[in-house]
CSV table of C-alpha atoms in Angstrom, one decimal:
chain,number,residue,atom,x,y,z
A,22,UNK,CA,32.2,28.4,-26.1
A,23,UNK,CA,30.5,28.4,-29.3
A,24,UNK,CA,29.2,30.5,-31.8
A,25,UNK,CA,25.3,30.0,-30.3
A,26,UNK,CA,23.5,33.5,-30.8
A,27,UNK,CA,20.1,32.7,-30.2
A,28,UNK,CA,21.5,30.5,-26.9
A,29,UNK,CA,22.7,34.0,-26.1
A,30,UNK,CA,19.8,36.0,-26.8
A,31,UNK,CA,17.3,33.6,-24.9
A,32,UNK,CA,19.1,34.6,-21.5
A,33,UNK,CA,17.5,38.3,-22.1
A,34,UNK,CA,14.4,38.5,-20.5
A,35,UNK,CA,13.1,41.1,-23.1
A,36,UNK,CA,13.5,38.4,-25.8
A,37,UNK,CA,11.9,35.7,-24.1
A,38,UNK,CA,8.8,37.7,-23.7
A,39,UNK,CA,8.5,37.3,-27.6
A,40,UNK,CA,8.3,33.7,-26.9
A,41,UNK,CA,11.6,32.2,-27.3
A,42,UNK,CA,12.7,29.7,-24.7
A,43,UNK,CA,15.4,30.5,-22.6
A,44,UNK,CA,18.2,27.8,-23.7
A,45,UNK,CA,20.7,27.0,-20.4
A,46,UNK,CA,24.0,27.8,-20.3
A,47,UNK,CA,25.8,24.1,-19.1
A,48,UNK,CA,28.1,24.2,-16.1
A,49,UNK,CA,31.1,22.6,-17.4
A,50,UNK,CA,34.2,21.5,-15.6
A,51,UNK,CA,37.0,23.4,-14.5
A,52,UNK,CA,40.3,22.2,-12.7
A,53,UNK,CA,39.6,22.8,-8.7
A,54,UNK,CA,35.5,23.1,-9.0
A,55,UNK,CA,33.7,21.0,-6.2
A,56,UNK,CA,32.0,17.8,-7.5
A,57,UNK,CA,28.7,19.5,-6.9
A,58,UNK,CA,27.6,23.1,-6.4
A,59,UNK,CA,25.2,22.5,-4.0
A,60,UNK,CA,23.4,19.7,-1.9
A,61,UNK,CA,22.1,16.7,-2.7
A,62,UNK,CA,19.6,13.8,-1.9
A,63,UNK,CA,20.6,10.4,-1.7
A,64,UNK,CA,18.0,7.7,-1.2
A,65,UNK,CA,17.4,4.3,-1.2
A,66,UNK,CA,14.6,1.9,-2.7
A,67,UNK,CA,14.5,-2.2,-1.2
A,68,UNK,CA,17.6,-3.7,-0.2
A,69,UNK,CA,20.3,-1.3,-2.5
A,70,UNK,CA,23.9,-1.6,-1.9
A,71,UNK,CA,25.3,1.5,-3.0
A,72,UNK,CA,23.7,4.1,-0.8
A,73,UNK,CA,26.6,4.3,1.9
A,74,UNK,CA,28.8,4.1,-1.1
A,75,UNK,CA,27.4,7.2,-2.7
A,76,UNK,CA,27.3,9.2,0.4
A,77,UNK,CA,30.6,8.6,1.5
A,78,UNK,CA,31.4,9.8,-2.4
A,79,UNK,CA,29.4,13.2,-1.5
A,80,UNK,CA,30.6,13.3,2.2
A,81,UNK,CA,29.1,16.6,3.8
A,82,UNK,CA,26.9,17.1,0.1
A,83,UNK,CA,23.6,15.2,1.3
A,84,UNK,CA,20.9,17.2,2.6
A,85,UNK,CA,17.7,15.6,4.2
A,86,UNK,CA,15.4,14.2,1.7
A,87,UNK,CA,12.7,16.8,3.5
A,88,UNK,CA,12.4,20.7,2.1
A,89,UNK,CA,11.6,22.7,-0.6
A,90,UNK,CA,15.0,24.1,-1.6
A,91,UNK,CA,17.1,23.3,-4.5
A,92,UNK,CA,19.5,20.4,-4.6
A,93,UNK,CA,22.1,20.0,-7.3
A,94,UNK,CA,21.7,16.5,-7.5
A,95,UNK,CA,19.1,13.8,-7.0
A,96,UNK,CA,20.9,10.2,-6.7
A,97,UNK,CA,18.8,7.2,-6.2
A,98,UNK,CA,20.1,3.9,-5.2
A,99,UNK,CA,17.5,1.7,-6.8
A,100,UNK,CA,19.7,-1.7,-7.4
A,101,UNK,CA,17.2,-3.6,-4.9
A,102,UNK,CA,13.9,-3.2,-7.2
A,103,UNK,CA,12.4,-6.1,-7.7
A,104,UNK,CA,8.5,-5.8,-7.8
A,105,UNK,CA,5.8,-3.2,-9.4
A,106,UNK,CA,5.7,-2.0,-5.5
A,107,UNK,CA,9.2,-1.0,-5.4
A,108,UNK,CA,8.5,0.8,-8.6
A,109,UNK,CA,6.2,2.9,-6.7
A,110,UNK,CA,8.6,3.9,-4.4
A,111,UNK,CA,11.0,4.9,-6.9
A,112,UNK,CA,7.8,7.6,-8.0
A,113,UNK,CA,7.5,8.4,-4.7
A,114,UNK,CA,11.1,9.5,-4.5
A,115,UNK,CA,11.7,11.1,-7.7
A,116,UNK,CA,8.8,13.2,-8.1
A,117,UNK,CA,9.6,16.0,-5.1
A,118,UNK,CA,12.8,15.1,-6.0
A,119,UNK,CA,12.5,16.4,-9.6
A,120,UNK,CA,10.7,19.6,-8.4
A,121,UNK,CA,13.7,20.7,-6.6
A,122,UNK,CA,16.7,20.1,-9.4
A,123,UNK,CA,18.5,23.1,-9.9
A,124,UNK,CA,20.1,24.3,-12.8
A,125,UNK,CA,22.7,22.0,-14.4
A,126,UNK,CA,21.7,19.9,-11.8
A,127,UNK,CA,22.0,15.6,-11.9
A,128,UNK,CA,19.3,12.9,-11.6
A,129,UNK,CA,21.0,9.7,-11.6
A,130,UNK,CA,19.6,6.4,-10.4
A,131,UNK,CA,21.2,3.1,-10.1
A,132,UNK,CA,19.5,-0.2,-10.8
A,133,UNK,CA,19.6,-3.6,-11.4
A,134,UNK,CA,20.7,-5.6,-14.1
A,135,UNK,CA,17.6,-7.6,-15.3
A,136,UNK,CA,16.9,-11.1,-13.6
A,137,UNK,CA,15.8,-13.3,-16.9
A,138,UNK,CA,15.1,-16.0,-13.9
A,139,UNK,CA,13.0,-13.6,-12.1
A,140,UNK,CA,9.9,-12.4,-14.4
A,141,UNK,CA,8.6,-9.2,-12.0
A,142,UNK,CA,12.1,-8.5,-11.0
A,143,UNK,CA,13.1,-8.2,-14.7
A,144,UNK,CA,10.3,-6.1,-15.5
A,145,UNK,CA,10.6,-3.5,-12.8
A,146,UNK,CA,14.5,-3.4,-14.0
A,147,UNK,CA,13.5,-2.6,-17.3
A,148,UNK,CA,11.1,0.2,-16.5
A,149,UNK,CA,14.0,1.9,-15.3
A,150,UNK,CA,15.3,2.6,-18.8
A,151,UNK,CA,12.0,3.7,-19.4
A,152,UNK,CA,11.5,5.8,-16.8
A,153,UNK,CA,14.9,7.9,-16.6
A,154,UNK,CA,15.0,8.1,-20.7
A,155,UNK,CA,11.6,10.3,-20.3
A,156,UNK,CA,12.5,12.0,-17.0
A,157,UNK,CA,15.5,13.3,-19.5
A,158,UNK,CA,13.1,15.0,-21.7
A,159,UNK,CA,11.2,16.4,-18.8
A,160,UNK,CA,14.1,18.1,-16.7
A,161,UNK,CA,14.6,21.8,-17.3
A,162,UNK,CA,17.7,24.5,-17.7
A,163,UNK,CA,20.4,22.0,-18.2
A,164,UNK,CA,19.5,19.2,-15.9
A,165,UNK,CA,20.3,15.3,-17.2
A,166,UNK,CA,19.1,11.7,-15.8
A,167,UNK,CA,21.0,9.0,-16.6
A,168,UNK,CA,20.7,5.2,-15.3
A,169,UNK,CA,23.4,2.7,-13.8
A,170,UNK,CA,22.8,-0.4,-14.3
A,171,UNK,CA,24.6,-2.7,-12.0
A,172,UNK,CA,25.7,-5.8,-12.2
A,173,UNK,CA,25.1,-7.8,-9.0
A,174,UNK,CA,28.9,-9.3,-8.1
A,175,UNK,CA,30.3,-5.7,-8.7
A,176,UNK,CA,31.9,-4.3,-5.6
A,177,UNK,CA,30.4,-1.6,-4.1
A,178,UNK,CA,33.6,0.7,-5.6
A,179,UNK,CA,33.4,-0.4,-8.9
A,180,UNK,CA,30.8,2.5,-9.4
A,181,UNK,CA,32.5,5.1,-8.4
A,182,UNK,CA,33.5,6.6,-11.5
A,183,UNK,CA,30.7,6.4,-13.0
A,184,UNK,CA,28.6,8.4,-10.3
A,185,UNK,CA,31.6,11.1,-10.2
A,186,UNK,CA,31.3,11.3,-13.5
A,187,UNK,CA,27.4,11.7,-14.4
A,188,UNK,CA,27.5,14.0,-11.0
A,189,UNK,CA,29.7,16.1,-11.8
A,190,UNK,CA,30.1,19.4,-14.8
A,191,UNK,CA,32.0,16.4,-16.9
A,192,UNK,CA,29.3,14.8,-17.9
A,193,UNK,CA,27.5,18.3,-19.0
A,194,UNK,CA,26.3,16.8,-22.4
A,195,UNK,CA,25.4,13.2,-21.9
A,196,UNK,CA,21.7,12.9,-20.9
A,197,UNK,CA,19.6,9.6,-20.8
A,198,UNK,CA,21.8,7.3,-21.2
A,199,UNK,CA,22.1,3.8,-19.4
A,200,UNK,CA,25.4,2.4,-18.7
A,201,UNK,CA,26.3,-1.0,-17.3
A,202,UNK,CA,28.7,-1.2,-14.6
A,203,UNK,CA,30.0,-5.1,-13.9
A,204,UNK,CA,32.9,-6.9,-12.1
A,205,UNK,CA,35.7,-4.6,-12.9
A,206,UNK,CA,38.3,-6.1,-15.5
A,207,UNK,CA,42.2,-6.5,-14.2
A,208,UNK,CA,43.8,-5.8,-11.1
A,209,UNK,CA,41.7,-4.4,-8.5
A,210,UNK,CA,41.9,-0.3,-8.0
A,211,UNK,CA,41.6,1.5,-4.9
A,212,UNK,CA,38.9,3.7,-5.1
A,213,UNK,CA,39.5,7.3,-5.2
A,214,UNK,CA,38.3,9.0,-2.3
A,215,UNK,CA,36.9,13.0,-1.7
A,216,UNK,CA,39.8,13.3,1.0
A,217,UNK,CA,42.1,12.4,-2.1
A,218,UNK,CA,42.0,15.7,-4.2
A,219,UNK,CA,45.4,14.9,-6.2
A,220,UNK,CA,43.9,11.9,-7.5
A,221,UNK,CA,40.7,13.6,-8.3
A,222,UNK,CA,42.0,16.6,-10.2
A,223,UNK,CA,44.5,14.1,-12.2
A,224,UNK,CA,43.1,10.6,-12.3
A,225,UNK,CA,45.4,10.3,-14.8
A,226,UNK,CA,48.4,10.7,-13.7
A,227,UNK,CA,51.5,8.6,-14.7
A,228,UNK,CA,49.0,7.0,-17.8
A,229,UNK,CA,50.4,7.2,-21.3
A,230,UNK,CA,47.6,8.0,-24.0
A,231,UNK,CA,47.8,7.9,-27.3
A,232,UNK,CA,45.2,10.1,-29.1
A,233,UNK,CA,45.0,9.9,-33.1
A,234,UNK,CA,43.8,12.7,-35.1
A,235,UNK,CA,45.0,15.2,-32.6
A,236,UNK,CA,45.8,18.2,-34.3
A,237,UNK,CA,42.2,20.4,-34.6
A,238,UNK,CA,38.9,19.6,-33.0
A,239,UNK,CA,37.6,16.8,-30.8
A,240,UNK,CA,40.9,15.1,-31.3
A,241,UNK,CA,42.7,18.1,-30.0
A,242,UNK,CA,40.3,18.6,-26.8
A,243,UNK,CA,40.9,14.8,-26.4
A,244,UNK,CA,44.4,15.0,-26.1
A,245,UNK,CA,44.1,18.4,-24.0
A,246,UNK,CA,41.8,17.0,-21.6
A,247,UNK,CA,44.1,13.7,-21.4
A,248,UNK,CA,47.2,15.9,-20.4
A,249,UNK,CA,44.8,17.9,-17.6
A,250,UNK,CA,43.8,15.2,-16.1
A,251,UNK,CA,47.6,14.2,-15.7
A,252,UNK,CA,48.6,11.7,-18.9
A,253,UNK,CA,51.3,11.7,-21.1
A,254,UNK,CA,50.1,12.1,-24.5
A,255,UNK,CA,51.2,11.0,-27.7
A,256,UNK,CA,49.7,12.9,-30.5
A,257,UNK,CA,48.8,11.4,-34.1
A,258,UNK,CA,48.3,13.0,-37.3
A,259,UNK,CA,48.9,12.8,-40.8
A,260,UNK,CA,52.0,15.0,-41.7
A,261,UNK,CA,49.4,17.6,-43.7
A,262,UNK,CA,48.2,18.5,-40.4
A,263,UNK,CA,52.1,18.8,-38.8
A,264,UNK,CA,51.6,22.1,-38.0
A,265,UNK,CA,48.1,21.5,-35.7
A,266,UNK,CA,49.6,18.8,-34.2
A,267,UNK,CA,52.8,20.3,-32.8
A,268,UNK,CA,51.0,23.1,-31.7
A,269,UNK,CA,48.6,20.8,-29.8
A,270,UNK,CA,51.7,18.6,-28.2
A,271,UNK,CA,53.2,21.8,-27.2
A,272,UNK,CA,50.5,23.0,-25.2
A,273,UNK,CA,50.2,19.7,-23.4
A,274,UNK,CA,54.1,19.0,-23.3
A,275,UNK,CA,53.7,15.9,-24.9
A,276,UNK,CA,54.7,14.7,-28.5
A,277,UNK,CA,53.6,14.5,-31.6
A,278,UNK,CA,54.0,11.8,-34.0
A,279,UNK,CA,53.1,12.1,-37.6
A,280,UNK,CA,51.1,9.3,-39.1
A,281,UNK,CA,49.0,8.4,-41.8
A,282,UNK,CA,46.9,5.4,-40.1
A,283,UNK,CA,46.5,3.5,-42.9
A,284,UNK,CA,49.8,3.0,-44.4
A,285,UNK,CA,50.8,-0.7,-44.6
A,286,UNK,CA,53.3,0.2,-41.4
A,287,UNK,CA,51.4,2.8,-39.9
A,288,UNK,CA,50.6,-0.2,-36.6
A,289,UNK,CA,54.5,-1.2,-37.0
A,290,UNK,CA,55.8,2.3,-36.9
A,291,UNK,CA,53.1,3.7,-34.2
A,292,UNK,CA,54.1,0.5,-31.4
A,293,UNK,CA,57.6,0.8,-32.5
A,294,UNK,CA,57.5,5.0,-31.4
A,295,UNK,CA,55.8,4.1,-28.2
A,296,UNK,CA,58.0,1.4,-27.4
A,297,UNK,CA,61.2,3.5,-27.6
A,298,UNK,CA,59.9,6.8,-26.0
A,299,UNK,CA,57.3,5.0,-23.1
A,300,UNK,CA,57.3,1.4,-22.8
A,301,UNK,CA,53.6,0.7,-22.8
A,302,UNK,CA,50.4,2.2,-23.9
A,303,UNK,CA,47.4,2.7,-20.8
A,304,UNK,CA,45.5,4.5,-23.1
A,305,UNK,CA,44.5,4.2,-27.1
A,306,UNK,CA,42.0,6.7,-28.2
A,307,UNK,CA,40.7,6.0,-31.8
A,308,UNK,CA,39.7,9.7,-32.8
A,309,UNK,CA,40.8,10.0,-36.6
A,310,UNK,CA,37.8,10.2,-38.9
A,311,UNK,CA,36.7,11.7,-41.8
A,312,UNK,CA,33.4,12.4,-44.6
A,313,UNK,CA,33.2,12.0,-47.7
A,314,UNK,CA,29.5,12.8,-48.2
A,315,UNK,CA,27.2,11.3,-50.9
A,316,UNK,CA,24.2,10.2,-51.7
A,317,UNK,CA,24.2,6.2,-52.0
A,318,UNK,CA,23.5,6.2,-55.4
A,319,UNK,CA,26.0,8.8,-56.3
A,320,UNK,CA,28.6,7.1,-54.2
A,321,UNK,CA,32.0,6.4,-55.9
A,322,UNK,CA,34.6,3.4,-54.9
A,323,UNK,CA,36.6,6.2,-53.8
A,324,UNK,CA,34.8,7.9,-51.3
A,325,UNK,CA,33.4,4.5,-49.6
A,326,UNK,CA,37.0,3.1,-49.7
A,327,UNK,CA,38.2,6.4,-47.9
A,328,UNK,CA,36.3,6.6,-45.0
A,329,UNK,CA,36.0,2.7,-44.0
A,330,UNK,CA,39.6,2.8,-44.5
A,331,UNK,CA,40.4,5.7,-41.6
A,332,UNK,CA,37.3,5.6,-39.9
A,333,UNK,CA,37.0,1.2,-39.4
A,334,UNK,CA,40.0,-0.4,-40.8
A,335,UNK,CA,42.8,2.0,-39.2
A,336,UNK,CA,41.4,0.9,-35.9
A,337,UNK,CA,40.7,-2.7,-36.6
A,338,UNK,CA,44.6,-3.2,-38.1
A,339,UNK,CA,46.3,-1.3,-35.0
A,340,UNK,CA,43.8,-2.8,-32.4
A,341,UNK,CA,44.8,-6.4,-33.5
A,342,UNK,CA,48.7,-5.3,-33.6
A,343,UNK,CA,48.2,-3.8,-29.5
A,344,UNK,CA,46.7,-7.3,-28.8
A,345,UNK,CA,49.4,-9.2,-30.3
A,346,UNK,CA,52.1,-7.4,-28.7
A,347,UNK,CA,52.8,-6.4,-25.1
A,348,UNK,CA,52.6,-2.9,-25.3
A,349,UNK,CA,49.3,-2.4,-23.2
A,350,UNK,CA,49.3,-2.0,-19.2
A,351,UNK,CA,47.7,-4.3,-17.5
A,352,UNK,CA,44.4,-1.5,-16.7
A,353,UNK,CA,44.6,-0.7,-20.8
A,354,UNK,CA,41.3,1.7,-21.7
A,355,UNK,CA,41.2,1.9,-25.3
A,356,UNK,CA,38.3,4.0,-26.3
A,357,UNK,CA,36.7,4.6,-29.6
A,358,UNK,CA,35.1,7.6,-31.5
A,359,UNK,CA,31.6,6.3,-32.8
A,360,UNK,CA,29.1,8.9,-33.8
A,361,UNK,CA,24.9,8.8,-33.2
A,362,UNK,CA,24.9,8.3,-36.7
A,363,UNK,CA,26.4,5.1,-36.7
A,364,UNK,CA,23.3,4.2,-34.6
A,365,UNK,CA,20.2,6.4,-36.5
A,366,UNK,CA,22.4,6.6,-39.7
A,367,UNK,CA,22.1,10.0,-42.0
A,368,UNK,CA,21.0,10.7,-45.2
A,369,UNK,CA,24.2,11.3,-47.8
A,370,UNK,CA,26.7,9.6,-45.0
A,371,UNK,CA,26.0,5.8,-45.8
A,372,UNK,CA,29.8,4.9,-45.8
A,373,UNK,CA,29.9,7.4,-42.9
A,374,UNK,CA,27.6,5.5,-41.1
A,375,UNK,CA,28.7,2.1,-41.8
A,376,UNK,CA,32.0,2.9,-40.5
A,377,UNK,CA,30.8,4.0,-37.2
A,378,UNK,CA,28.9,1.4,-37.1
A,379,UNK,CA,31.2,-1.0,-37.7
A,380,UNK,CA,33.4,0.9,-35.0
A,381,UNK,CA,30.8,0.0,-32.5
A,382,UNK,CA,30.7,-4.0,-33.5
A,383,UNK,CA,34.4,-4.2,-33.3
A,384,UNK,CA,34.4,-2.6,-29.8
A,385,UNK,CA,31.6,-5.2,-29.0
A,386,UNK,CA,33.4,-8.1,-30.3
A,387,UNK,CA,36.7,-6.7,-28.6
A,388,UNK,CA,35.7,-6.2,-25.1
A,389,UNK,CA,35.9,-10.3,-24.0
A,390,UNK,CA,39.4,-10.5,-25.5
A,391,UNK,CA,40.6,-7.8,-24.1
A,392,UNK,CA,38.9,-8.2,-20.5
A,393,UNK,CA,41.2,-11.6,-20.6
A,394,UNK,CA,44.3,-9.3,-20.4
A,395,UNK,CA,42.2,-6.7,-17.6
A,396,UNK,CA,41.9,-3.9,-20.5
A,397,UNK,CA,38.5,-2.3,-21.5
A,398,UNK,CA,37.1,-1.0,-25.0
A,399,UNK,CA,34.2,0.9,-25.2
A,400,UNK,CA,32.7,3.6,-27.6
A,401,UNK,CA,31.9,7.3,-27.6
A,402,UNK,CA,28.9,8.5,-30.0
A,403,UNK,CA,29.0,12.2,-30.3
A,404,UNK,CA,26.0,13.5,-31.6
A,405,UNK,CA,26.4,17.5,-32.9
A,406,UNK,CA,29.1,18.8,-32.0
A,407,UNK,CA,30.0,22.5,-32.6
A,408,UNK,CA,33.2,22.4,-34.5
A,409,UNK,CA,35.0,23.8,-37.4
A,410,UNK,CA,33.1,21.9,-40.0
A,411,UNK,CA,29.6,22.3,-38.1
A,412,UNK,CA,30.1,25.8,-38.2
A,413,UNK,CA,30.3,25.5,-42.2
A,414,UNK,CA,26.8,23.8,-41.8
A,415,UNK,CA,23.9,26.2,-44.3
A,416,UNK,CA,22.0,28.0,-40.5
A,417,UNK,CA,18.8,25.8,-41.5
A,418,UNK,CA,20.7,22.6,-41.1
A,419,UNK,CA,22.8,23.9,-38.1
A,420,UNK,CA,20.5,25.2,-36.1
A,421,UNK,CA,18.1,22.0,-36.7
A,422,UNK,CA,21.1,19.9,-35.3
A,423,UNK,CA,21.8,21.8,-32.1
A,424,UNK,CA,17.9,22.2,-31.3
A,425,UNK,CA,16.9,18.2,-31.8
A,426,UNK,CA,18.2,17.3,-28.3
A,427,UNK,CA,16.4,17.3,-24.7
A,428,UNK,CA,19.4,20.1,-24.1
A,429,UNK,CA,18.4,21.7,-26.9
A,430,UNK,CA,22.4,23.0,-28.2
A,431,UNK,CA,25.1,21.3,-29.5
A,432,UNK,CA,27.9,19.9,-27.5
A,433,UNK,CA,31.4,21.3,-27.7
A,434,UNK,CA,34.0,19.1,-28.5
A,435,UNK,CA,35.2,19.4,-24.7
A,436,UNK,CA,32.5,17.4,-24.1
A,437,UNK,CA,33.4,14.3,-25.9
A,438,UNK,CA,37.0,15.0,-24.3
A,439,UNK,CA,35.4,14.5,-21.1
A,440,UNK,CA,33.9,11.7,-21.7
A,441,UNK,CA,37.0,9.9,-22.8
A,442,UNK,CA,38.6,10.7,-20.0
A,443,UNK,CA,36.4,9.0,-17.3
A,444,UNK,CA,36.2,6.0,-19.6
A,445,UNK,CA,40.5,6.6,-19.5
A,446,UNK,CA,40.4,6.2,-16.0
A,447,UNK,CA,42.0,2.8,-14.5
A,448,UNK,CA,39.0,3.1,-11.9
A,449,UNK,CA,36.7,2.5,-15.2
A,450,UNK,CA,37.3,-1.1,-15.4
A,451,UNK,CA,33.6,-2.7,-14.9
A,452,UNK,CA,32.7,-0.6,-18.1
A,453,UNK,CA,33.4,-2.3,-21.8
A,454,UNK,CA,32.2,-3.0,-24.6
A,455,UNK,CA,29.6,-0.4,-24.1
A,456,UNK,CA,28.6,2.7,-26.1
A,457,UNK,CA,28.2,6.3,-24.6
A,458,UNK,CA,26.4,8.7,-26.6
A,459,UNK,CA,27.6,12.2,-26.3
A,460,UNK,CA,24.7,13.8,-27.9
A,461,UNK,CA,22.3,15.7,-25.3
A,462,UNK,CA,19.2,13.1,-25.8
A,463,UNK,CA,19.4,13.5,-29.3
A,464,UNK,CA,16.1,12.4,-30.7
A,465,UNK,CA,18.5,10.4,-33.3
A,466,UNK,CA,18.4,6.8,-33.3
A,467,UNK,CA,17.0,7.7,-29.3
């Protein structure tokens, strides 16, 4: 948990009678906790496909959409919309539907991918972003909205991730966001089913990750979170942070390789040590970064060079080295650490910023190429996240950063984990070349 005192004090009553908000404490995941915890409404809007889908998903979750009693989770099936009239009946859904969210509890619709043939249909797809980006700001004591958008030959199953995902404690700290779901990538999966709790718990099982900059913060929740969820894990550091790192491939029972990423050989020596201990790579996460603030004016050759060199380059150099080889499965998920301000920038981190950035063109420019081969690249954006160096912030700029947010506190780093981990997921594969931001609704680059 983290160091959040006035979070803590808001959940006294005495103190919220002098007028400060009461700030909810997230449900976050646990190993064995139930997809939801409590009922939920499914409906449908026009001629959607994924209704039975979803409620076979939830099983005995659904409740009638009639009642006044809390649900845990609203899910609309909204991917037949196609006029200013279906629109309406999307309103006509949400709005008791929104009255009875619970705490921590999920709105999540699905829609269509816009028709560019189809001027009405088009529109009414848009107004979905629209629509669930403010219904974010709007739900209360932990609540999120988020919005699939579908594309129209996907398979019914190629969204089930996704909705397990946003549905369940996972998905705690990403709020109004829109993610596009198309034909899945590689061989076909079988979808995991509820009557399938193995697979649920470790949708990772038998995968081999490799997570770099493992040893202390999001990296190490990365690589913790991989290893729960059932993957072998290959830990990555530079041999300053030896120490961290074993500790972390301990833990996990995996091991730990000590690398600095942008050594002329660091690709070389990093397929080379996967090719001799595993065979083959399912999963890349690109989670080394550092900052080396500055003002532009005030910024040296040195500090520039630095960070595009771990944060950009590193991943670029080894990314191109995976595709020339023959190391990656054929349902490879290589996912990349971005941050929000790579998409709002931040005063003092313009070589910060372009590297993440840059991050998010490469993933971008990556996806097709790698689709060809059935693997998937996409991007997570963390926005502030309560770690070791945010906890070093001055309290002014701290507290700014963990109240700017429709969730209004900062993520932990588990939640970026999370994240990873459903985009990890050989079930994942109609998602790339996408970014997720990890960030509560920042207002940031929103």
């Amino acid at each position: 948990m983290s160091n959040d005192t006035l979070r803590d004090l808001s959940q006294n009553s005495l103190v919220r009678r002098l007028g400060v908000p009461r700030i909810p404490v997230l449900r976050r995941y646990s190993p064995g906790q139930p997809l939801l915890d409590g009922p939920a409404l499914v409906g449908a809007v026009g001629a959607g496909r994924y209704a039975d889908q979803i409620r076979a998903l939830l099983k005995g979750a659904e409740v009638a959409d009639a009642g006044d009693g809390k649900v845990a989770a609203a899910v609309l099936d909204a991917t037949g919309v196609r006029t200013l009239d279906d629109l309406a009946a999307v309103r006509e859904f949400l709005t008791p539907a929104v009255r009875r969210l619970g705490p921590s509890g999920r709105l999540l619709l699905l829609g269509p991918a816009p028709d560019p043939s189809d001027v009405d249909a088009a529109a009414a797809a848009q107004a979905l972003d629209g629509l669930v980006r403010s219904v974010a700001k709007e739900v209360r004591a932990g609540a999120t909205a988020n919005l699939l958008v579908v594309h129209p030959d996907a398979p019914p199953a190629a969204a089930d991730s996704a909705v397990r995902f946003f549905l369940s404690a996972r998905s705690a700290y990403v709020d109004g966001q829109v993610v596009r779901i198309g034909v899945p990538v590689g061989p076909a999966q079988d979808p995991i089913g509820m009557d399938a709790p193995d697979e649920v718990e470790r949708p990772l099982a038998g995968r081999v990750a490799v997570v770099t900059g493992a040893a202390r913060g999001i990296g190490a929740a990365i690589a913790d979170t991989l290893a729960r969820d059932g993957a072998t894990v290959v830990a990555v550091d530079v041999p300053a942070a030896g120490e961290g790192l074993a500790r972390v491939a301990n833990r996990i029972g995996g091991a730990a390789l000590q690398l600095d990423i942008t050594s002329s050989d660091a690709s070389e020596r990093l397929l080379a040590h996967i090719r001799e201990r595993h065979g083959r790579a399912d999963i890349v996460v690109h989670n080394a970064g550092i900052t080396r603030d500055k003002l532009l004016a005030n910024m040296d050759a040195d500090r520039w060079n630095a960070v595009l060199a771990v944060n950009l380059r590193a991943q670029l150099t080894i990314n191109e080295a995976l595709l020339a080889g023959d190391l990656l499965s054929d349902t490879a998920r290589i996912v990349c650490i971005a941050s929000t301000s790579g998409i709002a920038g931040n005063r003092g981190q313009t070589n910060y910023a372009a590297s993440k950035a840059g991050v998010i063109g490469m993933v971008r420019a990556l996806a097709p190429r790698l689709g060809e081969r059935g693997a998937t690249i996409n991007a997570v954006a963390p926005g502030f996240i309560e770690t070791e160096m945010t906890g070093k912030m001055p309290l002014g700029t701290r507290e700014a950063g963990r109240r700017i947010n429709s969730l209004r506190q900062g993520g932990l780093p588990v939640d970026v984990a999370e994240t990873v981990g459903w985009l990890a997921q050989a079930e994942s594969g109609g998602i790339t070349g996408q970014v997720v931001r990890v960030c509560g609704q920042s207002i940031l680059g929103a």
